[in-house]
Amino acid sequence: NAGVTQTPKFRILKIGQSMTLQCTQDMNHNYMYWYRQDPGMGLKLIYYSVGAGITDKGEVPNGYNVSRSTTEDFPLRLELAAPSQTSVYFCASSPRAEANEQYFGPGTRLTVT
Amino acid sequence: DQQVKQNSPSLSVQEGRISILNCDYTNSMFDYFLWYKKYPAEGPTFLISISSIKDKNEDGRFTVFLNKSAKHLSLHIVPSQPGDSAVYFCAAYGGHTDKLIFGTGTRLQVFP
């Protein structure tokens, strides 16, 4: 049981490039989330999904896009990378909103230069 | 607007002693609180939670206390072990938001 997996682990992007951060969970959870963590800061919610085909904005959605075509996958897309998007990105899933016991992936460290 | 605050960025405790990590919140509508633990290069993992209808929840060496009137919660670790060295995040849920709101984290170091 792999839980929540994220790829890649590390990535360096040039300003203006685009990329997709992959997230997959094998626990059949309906709820999935993308967070970013900047140094010395807490986790900020970027986007979340309550099920396949349904996504919604979180606290800091600008510059990102998501899709949820299957229960398992929740990719995060950066279209025009900016230095302000340098951060560690965490994907998480949970079985239901009420429990709020989210299972996190190991993170992707992204640097935009 | 930081609704969940952890004012101590770091804490150093001797092995075997008690570690007390604090968290304050501003939104009185929060009704569920969680603590997550994070090791370097890993994602956060759920540690313990408490509902607003309780003032204490205990799980082994970990106890969370909630003081609703003060909008304050704390995590007690007794006895502290070197493996407890990690960053601890407080998180809250409820009210007008259906999302977890995280604090900035406290780095705990337990030394021998």
XYZ file of N, CA and C in Angstrom, chain B residues 18-78:
183
model
N 9.357 16.774 29.750
C 8.119 17.068 29.044
C 8.355 18.129 27.965
N 7.750 17.919 26.797
C 7.729 18.939 25.747
C 6.315 19.506 25.695
N 6.218 20.822 25.663
C 4.916 21.482 25.566
C 4.949 22.414 24.365
N 4.110 22.102 23.397
C 4.010 22.923 22.194
C 2.668 23.639 22.218
N 2.700 24.924 21.923
C 1.511 25.751 22.048
C 0.966 26.232 20.712
N -0.324 26.502 20.717
C -1.007 26.941 19.505
C -2.167 27.836 19.910
N -2.320 28.965 19.247
C -3.433 29.878 19.493
C -4.233 30.056 18.209
N -5.512 30.281 18.351
C -6.343 30.495 17.172
C -7.266 31.681 17.413
N -7.740 32.256 16.337
C -8.559 33.454 16.456
C -10.020 33.210 16.091
N -10.297 32.177 15.328
C -11.655 31.924 14.841
C -12.408 31.050 15.839
N -13.388 31.629 16.524
C -14.132 30.891 17.542
C -15.051 29.821 16.937
N -15.164 29.828 15.609
C -16.004 28.831 14.955
C -15.258 27.515 14.700
N -13.951 27.509 14.886
C -13.216 26.250 14.724
C -13.738 25.240 15.741
N -13.969 24.017 15.284
C -14.499 23.018 16.217
C -13.723 21.703 16.205
N -12.602 21.694 15.504
C -11.805 20.468 15.465
C -10.362 20.870 15.259
N -9.490 20.285 16.060
C -8.088 20.689 16.038
C -7.204 19.454 15.920
N -6.131 19.607 15.176
C -5.251 18.472 14.923
C -3.803 18.897 15.095
N -2.972 17.942 15.413
C -1.528 18.123 15.397
C -0.930 17.161 14.382
N -0.021 17.715 13.565
C 0.722 16.926 12.603
C 2.193 17.036 12.941
N 2.909 15.970 12.616
C 4.352 15.893 12.855
C 5.043 15.754 11.507
N 6.148 16.459 11.338
C 6.834 16.395 10.052
C 8.332 16.224 10.244
N 8.853 15.162 9.641
C 10.299 14.955 9.595
C 10.832 15.574 8.299
N 12.125 15.922 8.283
C 12.719 16.485 7.057
C 12.531 15.567 5.856
N 12.241 16.165 4.714
C 12.094 15.443 3.441
C 10.927 14.453 3.447
N 9.999 14.619 4.386
C 8.800 13.786 4.389
C 7.583 14.680 4.481
N 6.408 14.114 4.145
C 5.179 14.861 4.336
C 4.742 14.805 5.783
N 3.883 15.732 6.195
C 3.350 15.694 7.563
C 2.553 14.415 7.804
N 2.578 13.938 9.039
C 1.758 12.789 9.419
C 0.881 13.174 10.598
N -0.347 12.692 10.567
C -1.302 12.991 11.623
C -0.830 12.402 12.952
N -0.965 13.195 14.013
C -0.496 12.752 15.325
C -1.666 12.537 16.293
N -2.440 13.580 16.505
C -3.525 13.513 17.475
C -4.491 14.642 17.192
N -5.750 14.468 17.595
C -6.749 15.502 17.357
C -7.633 15.678 18.576
N -8.413 16.743 18.567
C -9.362 16.982 19.634
C -10.552 17.740 19.084
N -11.726 17.336 19.516
C -12.950 18.039 19.162
C -13.202 19.142 20.180
N -13.924 20.168 19.768
C -14.174 21.295 20.675
C -15.107 20.938 21.830
N -15.719 19.769 21.776
C -16.576 19.380 22.899
C -15.766 18.757 24.033
N -14.479 18.554 23.790
C -13.600 18.000 24.817
C -12.559 19.039 25.216
N -11.932 18.822 26.354
C -10.824 19.694 26.733
C -9.501 18.935 26.825
N -9.562 17.629 26.601
C -8.333 16.840 26.682
C -8.493 15.570 25.859
N -7.430 15.202 25.176
C -7.394 13.917 24.491
C -5.993 13.347 24.614
N -5.927 12.085 24.953
C -4.649 11.453 25.255
C -4.429 10.240 24.372
N -3.197 10.086 23.898
C -2.840 8.923 23.096
C -1.393 8.578 23.407
N -1.230 7.646 24.328
C 0.121 7.242 24.712
C 0.880 8.388 25.362
N 2.013 8.717 24.779
C 2.837 9.804 25.350
C 2.332 11.191 24.961
N 1.349 11.255 24.105
C 0.876 12.526 23.567
C -0.493 12.886 24.154
N -0.592 14.126 24.630
C -1.854 14.639 25.146
C -2.082 16.024 24.574
N -3.286 16.254 24.090
C -3.627 17.597 23.618
C -4.670 18.175 24.567
N -4.447 19.423 24.949
C -5.361 20.159 25.820
C -5.961 21.317 25.031
N -7.251 21.532 25.237
C -7.935 22.627 24.562
C -8.584 23.546 25.580
N -8.287 24.831 25.490
C -8.899 25.854 26.324
C -9.666 26.794 25.394
N -10.960 26.529 25.266
C -11.752 27.283 24.288
C -11.895 28.746 24.663
N -12.013 29.028 25.932
C -12.193 30.425 26.339
C -10.960 31.246 25.992
N -9.793 30.620 26.056
C -8.545 31.317 25.717
C -8.168 31.130 24.258
N -8.924 30.322 23.531
C -8.600 29.981 22.145
C -7.157 29.480 22.055
N -6.886 28.504 22.862
C -5.521 28.012 22.997
C -5.531 26.490 23.115
N -4.601 25.851 22.415
C -4.401 24.436 22.633
C -2.916 24.138 22.761
N -2.636 23.042 23.417
C -1.240 22.668 23.615
C -1.085 21.168 23.438
N 0.091 20.785 23.018
C 0.460 19.381 22.858
C 1.546 19.071 23.871
N 1.296 18.066 24.714
C 2.274 17.635 25.698
C 2.839 16.281 25.268
N 4.141 16.172 25.318
C 4.810 14.911 25.007
C 5.602 14.497 26.250
N 5.207 13.356 26.832
C 5.863 12.900 28.055
C 6.035 11.382 28.016
